[in-house]
Tab-separated table of C-alpha atoms in Angstrom:
chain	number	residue	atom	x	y	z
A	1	UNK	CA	27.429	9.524	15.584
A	2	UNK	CA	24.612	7.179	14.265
A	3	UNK	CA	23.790	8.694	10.725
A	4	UNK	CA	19.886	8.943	9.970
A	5	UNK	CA	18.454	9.636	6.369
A	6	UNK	CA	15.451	11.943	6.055
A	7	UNK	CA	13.329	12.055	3.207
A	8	UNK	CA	10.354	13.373	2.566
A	9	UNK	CA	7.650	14.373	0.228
A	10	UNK	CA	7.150	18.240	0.593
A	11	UNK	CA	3.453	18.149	-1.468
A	12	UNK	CA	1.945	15.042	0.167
A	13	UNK	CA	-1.546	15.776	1.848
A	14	UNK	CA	-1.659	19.510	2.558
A	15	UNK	CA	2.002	20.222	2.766
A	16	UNK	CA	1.545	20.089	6.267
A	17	UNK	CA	5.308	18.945	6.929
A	18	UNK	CA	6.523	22.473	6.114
A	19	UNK	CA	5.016	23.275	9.532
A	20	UNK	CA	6.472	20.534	11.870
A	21	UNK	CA	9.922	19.887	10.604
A	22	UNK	CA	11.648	21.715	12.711
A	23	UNK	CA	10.897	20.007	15.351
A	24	UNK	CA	11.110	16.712	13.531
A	25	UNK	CA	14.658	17.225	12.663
A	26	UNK	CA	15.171	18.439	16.379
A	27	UNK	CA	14.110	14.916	17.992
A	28	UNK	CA	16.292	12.932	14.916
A	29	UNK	CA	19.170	15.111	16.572
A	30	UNK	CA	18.192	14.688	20.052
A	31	UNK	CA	18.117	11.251	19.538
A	32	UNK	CA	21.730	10.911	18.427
A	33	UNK	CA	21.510	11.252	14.807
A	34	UNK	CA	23.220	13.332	12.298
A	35	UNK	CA	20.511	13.702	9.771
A	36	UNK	CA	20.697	14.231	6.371
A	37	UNK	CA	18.010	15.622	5.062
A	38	UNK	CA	16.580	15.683	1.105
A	39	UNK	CA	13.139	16.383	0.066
A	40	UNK	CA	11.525	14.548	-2.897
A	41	UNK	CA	11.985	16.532	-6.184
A	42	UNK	CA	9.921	14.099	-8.690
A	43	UNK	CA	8.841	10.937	-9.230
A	44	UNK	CA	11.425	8.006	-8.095
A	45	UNK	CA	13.455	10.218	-5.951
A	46	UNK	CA	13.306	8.345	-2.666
A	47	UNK	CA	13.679	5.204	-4.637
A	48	UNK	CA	16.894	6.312	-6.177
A	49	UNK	CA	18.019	7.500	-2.741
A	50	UNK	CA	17.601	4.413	-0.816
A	51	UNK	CA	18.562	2.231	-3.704
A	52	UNK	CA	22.161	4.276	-3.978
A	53	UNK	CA	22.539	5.184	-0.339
A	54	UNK	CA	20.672	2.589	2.186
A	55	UNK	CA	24.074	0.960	3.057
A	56	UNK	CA	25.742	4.562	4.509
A	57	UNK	CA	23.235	4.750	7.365
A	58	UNK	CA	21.812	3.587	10.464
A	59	UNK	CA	17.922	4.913	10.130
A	60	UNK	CA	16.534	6.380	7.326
A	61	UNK	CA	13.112	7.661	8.059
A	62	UNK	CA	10.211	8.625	5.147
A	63	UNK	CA	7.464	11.247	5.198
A	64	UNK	CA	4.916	11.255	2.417
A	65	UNK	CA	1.765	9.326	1.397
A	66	UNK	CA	1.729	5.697	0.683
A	67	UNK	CA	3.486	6.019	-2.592
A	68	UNK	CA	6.388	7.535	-1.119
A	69	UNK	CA	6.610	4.827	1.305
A	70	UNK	CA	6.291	2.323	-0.987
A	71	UNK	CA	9.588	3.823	-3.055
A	72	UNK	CA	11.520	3.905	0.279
A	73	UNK	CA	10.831	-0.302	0.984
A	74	UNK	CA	11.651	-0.747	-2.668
A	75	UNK	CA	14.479	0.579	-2.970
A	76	UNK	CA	15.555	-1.044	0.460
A	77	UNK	CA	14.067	-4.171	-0.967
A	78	UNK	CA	15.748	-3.988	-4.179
A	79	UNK	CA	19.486	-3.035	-2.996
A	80	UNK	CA	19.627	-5.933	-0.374
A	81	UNK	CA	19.804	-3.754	2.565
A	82	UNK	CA	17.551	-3.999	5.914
A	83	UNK	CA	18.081	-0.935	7.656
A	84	UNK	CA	14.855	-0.178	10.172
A	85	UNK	CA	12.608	2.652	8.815
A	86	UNK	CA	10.559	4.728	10.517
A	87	UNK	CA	7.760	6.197	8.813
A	88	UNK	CA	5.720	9.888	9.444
A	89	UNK	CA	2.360	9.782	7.247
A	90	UNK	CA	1.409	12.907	5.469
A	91	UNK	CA	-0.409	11.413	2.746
A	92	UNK	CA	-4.800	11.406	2.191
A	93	UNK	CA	-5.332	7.815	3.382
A	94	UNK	CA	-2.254	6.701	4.979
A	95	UNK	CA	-3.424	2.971	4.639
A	96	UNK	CA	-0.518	1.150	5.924
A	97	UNK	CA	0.657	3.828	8.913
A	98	UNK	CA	-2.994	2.894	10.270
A	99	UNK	CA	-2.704	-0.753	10.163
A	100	UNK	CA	1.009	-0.405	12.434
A	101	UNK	CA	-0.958	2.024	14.288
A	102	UNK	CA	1.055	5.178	13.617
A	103	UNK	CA	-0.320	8.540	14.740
A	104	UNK	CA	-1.564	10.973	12.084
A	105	UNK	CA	0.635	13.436	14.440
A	106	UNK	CA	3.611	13.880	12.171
A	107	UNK	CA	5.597	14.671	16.149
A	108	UNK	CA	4.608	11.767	17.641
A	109	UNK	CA	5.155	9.608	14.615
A	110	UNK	CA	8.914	11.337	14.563
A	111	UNK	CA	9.166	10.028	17.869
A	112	UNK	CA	8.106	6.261	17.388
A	113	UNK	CA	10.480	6.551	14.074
A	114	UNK	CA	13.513	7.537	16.628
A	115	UNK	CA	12.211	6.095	19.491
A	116	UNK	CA	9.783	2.975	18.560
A	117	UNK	CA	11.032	-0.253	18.334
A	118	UNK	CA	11.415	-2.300	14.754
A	119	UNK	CA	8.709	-4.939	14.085
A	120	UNK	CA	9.794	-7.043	10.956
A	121	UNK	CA	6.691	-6.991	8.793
A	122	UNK	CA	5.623	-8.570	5.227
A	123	UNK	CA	6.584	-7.372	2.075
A	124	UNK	CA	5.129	-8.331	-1.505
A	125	UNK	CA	6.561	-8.822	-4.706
A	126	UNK	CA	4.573	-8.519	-7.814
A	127	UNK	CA	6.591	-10.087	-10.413
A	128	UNK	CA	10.417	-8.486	-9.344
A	129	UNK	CA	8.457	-5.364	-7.996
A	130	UNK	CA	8.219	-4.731	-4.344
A	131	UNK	CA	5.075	-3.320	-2.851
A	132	UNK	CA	4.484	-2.601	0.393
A	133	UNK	CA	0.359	-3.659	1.471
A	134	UNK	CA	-1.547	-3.914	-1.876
A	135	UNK	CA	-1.352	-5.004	-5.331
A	136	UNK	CA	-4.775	-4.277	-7.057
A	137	UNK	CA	-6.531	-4.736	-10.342
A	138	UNK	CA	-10.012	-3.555	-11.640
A	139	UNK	CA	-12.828	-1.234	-9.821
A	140	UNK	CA	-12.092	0.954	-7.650
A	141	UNK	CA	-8.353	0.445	-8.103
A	142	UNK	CA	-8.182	3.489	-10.496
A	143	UNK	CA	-9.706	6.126	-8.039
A	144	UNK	CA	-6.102	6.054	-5.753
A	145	UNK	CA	-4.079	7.305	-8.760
A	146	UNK	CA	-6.437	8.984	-10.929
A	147	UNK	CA	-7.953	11.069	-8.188
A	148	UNK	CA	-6.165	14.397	-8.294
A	149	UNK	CA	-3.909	15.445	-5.026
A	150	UNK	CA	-5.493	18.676	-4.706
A	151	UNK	CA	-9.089	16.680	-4.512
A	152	UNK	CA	-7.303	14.552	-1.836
A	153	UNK	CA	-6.260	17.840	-0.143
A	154	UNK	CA	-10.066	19.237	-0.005
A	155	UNK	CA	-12.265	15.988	0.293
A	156	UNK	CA	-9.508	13.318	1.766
A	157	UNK	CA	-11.123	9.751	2.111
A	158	UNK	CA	-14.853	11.162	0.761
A	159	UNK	CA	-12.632	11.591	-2.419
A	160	UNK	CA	-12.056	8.110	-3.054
A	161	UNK	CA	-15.473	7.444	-2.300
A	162	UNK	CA	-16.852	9.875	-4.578
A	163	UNK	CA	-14.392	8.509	-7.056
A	164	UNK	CA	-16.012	4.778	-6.444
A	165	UNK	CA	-19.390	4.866	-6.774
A	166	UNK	CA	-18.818	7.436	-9.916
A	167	UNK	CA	-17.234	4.279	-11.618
A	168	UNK	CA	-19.762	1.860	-10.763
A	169	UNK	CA	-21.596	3.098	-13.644
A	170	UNK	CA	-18.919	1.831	-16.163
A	171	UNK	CA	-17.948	-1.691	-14.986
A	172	UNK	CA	-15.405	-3.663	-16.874
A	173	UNK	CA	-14.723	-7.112	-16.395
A	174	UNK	CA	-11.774	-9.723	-16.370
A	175	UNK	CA	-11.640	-13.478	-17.809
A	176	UNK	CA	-8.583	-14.577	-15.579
A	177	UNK	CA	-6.909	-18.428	-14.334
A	178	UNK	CA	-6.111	-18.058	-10.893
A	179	UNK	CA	-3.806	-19.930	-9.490
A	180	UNK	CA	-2.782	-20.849	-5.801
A	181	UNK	CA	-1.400	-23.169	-3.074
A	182	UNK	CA	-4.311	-25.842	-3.483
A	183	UNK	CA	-6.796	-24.099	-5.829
A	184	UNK	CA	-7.530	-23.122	-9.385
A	185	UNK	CA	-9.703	-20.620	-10.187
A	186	UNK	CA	-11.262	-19.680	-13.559
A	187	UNK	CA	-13.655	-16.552	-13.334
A	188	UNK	CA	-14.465	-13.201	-15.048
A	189	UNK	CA	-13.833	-10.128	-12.259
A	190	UNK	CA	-14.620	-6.981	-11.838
A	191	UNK	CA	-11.727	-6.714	-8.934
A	192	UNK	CA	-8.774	-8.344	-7.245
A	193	UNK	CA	-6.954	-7.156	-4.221
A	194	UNK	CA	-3.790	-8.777	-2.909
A	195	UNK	CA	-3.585	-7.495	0.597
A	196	UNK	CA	-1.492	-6.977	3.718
A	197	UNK	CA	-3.252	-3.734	5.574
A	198	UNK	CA	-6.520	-3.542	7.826
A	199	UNK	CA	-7.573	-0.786	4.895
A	200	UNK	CA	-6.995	0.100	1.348
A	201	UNK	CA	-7.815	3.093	-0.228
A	202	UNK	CA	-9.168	4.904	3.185
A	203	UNK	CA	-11.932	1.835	3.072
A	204	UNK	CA	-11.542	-0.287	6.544
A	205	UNK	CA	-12.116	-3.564	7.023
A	206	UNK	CA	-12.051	-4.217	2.903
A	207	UNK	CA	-9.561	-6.641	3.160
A	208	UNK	CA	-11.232	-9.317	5.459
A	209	UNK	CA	-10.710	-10.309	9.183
A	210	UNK	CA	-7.650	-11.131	12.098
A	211	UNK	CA	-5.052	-9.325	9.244
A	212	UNK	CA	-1.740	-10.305	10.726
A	213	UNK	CA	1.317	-7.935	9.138
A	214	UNK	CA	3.852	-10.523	9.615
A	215	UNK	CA	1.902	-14.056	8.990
A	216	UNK	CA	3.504	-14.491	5.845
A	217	UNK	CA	-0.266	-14.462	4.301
A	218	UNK	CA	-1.983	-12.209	1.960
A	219	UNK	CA	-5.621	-11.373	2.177
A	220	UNK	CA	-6.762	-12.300	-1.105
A	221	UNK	CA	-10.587	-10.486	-1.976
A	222	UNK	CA	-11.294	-11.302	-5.558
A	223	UNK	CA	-15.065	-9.948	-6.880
A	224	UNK	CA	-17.023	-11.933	-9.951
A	225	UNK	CA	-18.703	-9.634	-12.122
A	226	UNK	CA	-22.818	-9.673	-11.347
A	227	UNK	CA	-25.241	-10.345	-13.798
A	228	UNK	CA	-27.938	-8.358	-12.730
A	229	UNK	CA	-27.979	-4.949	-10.075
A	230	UNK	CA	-29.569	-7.211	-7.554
A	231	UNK	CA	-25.898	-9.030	-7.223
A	232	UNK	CA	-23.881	-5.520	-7.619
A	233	UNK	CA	-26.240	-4.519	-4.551
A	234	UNK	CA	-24.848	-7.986	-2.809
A	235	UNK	CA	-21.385	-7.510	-3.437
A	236	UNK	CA	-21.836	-3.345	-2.298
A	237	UNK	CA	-23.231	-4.703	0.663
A	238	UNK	CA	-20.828	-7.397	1.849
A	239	UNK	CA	-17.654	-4.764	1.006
A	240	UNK	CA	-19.886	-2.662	3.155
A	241	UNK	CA	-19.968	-5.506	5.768
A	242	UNK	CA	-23.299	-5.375	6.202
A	243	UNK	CA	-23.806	-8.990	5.247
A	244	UNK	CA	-21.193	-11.491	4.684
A	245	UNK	CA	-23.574	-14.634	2.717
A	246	UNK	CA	-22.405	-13.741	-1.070
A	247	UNK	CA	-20.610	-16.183	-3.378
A	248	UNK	CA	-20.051	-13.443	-5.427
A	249	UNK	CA	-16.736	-12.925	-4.004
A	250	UNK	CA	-14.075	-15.146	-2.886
A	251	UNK	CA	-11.853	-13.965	0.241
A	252	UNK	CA	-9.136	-16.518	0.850
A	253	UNK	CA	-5.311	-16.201	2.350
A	254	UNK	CA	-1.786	-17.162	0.462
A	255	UNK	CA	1.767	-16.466	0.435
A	256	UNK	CA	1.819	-17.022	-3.365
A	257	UNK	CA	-0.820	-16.114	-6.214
A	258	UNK	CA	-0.583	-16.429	-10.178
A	259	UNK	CA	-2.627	-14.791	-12.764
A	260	UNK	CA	-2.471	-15.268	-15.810
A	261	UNK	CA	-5.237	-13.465	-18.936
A	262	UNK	CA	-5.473	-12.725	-22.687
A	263	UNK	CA	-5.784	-9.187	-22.231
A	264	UNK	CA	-3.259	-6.738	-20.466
A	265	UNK	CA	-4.666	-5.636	-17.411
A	266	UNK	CA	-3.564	-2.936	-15.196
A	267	UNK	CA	-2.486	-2.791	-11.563
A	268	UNK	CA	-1.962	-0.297	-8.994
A	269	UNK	CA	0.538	-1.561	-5.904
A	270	UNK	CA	0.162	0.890	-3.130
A	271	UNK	CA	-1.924	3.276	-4.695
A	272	UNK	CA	0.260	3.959	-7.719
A	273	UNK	CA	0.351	2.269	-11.254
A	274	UNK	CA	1.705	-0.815	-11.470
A	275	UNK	CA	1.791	-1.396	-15.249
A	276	UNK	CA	-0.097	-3.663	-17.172
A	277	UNK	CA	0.125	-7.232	-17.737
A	278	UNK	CA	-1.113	-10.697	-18.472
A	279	UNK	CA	0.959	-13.071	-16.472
A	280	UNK	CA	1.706	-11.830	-12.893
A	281	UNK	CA	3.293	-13.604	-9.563
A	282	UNK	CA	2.576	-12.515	-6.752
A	283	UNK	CA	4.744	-13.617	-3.788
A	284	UNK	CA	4.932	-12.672	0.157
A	285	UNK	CA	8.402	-12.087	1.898
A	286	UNK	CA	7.910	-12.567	5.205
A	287	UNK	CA	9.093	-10.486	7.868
A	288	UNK	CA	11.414	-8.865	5.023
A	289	UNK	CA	11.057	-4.969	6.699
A	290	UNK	CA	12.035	-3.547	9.434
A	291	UNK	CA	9.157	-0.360	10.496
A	292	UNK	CA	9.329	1.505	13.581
A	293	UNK	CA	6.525	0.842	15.687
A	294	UNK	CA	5.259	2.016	19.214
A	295	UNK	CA	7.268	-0.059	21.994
A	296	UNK	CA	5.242	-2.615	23.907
């Protein structure tokens, strides 16, 4: 029989899992697996599971929030393997699920996971770190990790908006050399986003327009810091989208990005912390994964 890993993060959102896998496991078996199945005990778990065992099976197959996603591709990433993995969101936001299109219907995502077919998608690597649809630095960047998962569990996306606007009030800023395919830029930000997802952070349409998950782009969105509240109120607006005339933000596309400070400064890739650094490359792999999608 084809052999299928199962992992999955029994806390993520609302536990909700605890309630479907039954049936979960049931359509892994009915469609020809033998499943092994191991839910996440800490930290790094599916990491070190993928990273030791990728190479015994056919499928392996991740349930969790975006962080537990983003272990599973690493550790695929990291050990050389490319196995297709299907994912079933559980998590608050769920930012990369929605840009694929996956249901929110843990079932019916268990059934495009077993069922689907693979679409090879983008992966980015910040420094030698994987990460799956967004390396981030600055505001807003801190709400995804620093808002608590049982705030998630009662206020889901309003969370991270409460979380934004309540840093707002405490802005700090960036002197940073950016560096790209045909550009040089030297700026102080209050934000940088390195992108491959239609959302980030539950916030749609954030990172820019015709977002292609296999382009071998990024979206890059990187914010100035405003002078006055009359240019905080521009830049609120156009990340609100409703205008799009400020130079207070530059939104360009690359497959490579270098940044390079006097300060540490710290990132979040996919929602977690990413450490904190002064000289970071960030590169796209194209078409490095392997995700279970809907069939055409």
């Amino acid at each position: 029989m084809k052999k299928l890993l199962f992992l999955f993060n029994p806390h993520a959102g609302k536990a909700q899992i605890k309630n479907k896998l039954l049936q979960i496991v049931d359509i892994m078996v009915k469609g020809g697996y033998d499943v092994t199945i191991y839910p996440t005990q800490a930290r790094e778990d599916a990491f070190r599971m993928v990273y030791d065992r990728a190479a015994e099976f056919d499928r392996i197959v991740c349930s969790g929030g975006d962080g537990t996603l983003d272990e599973a591709v690493s550790g695929m990433i990291l050990s050389g393997n490319k196995i297709p993995l299907g994912y079933i969101p559980a998590g608050s936001t769920n930012d990369f699920a929605n840009s694929l299109k996956i249901p929110k219907d843990m079932v019916k995502a268990a059934e495009i996971a077993i069922s689907g077919e693979p679409f090879a998608c983008d992966v980015g690597m910040f420094n030698e770190e994987p990460f799956v649809y967004v390396a981030a630095f600055g505001i807003f960047t801190a709400v995804s990790y620093k808002t608590s998962q049982e705030w998630k569990n009662i206020l889901g996306h309003a969370a991270y908006i409460l979380e934004g606007v309540k840093s707002l009030t405490e802005i700090t800023s960036y002197r940073l050399r950016v560096e790209c395919e045909d550009a040089v830029i030297e700026d102080e930000f209050i934000y940088g986003m390195i992108s491959n997802s239609n959302s980030v952070g539950g916030f749609k349409n954030m990172t820019g327009k015709n977002v292609l998950l296999d382009d071998g782009k990024f979206e890059v969105t990187l914010i100035r810091k405003p002078k006055n509240i009359v240019e905080l109120n521009a830049i609120l607006a156009s990340l609100t989208n409703l205008i799009d005339d400020t130079d207070l933000i530059y939104s360009f596309k690359s497959d490579r990005i270098c940044f390079s400070s006097k300060e540490e400064i710290a990132w979040t890739l996919d929602g977690e912390y990413g450490g904190s650094v002064r000289q970071v490359t960030v590169k796209n792999i194209q078409k490095a994964l392997e995700i279970m999608v809907k069939n055409k």
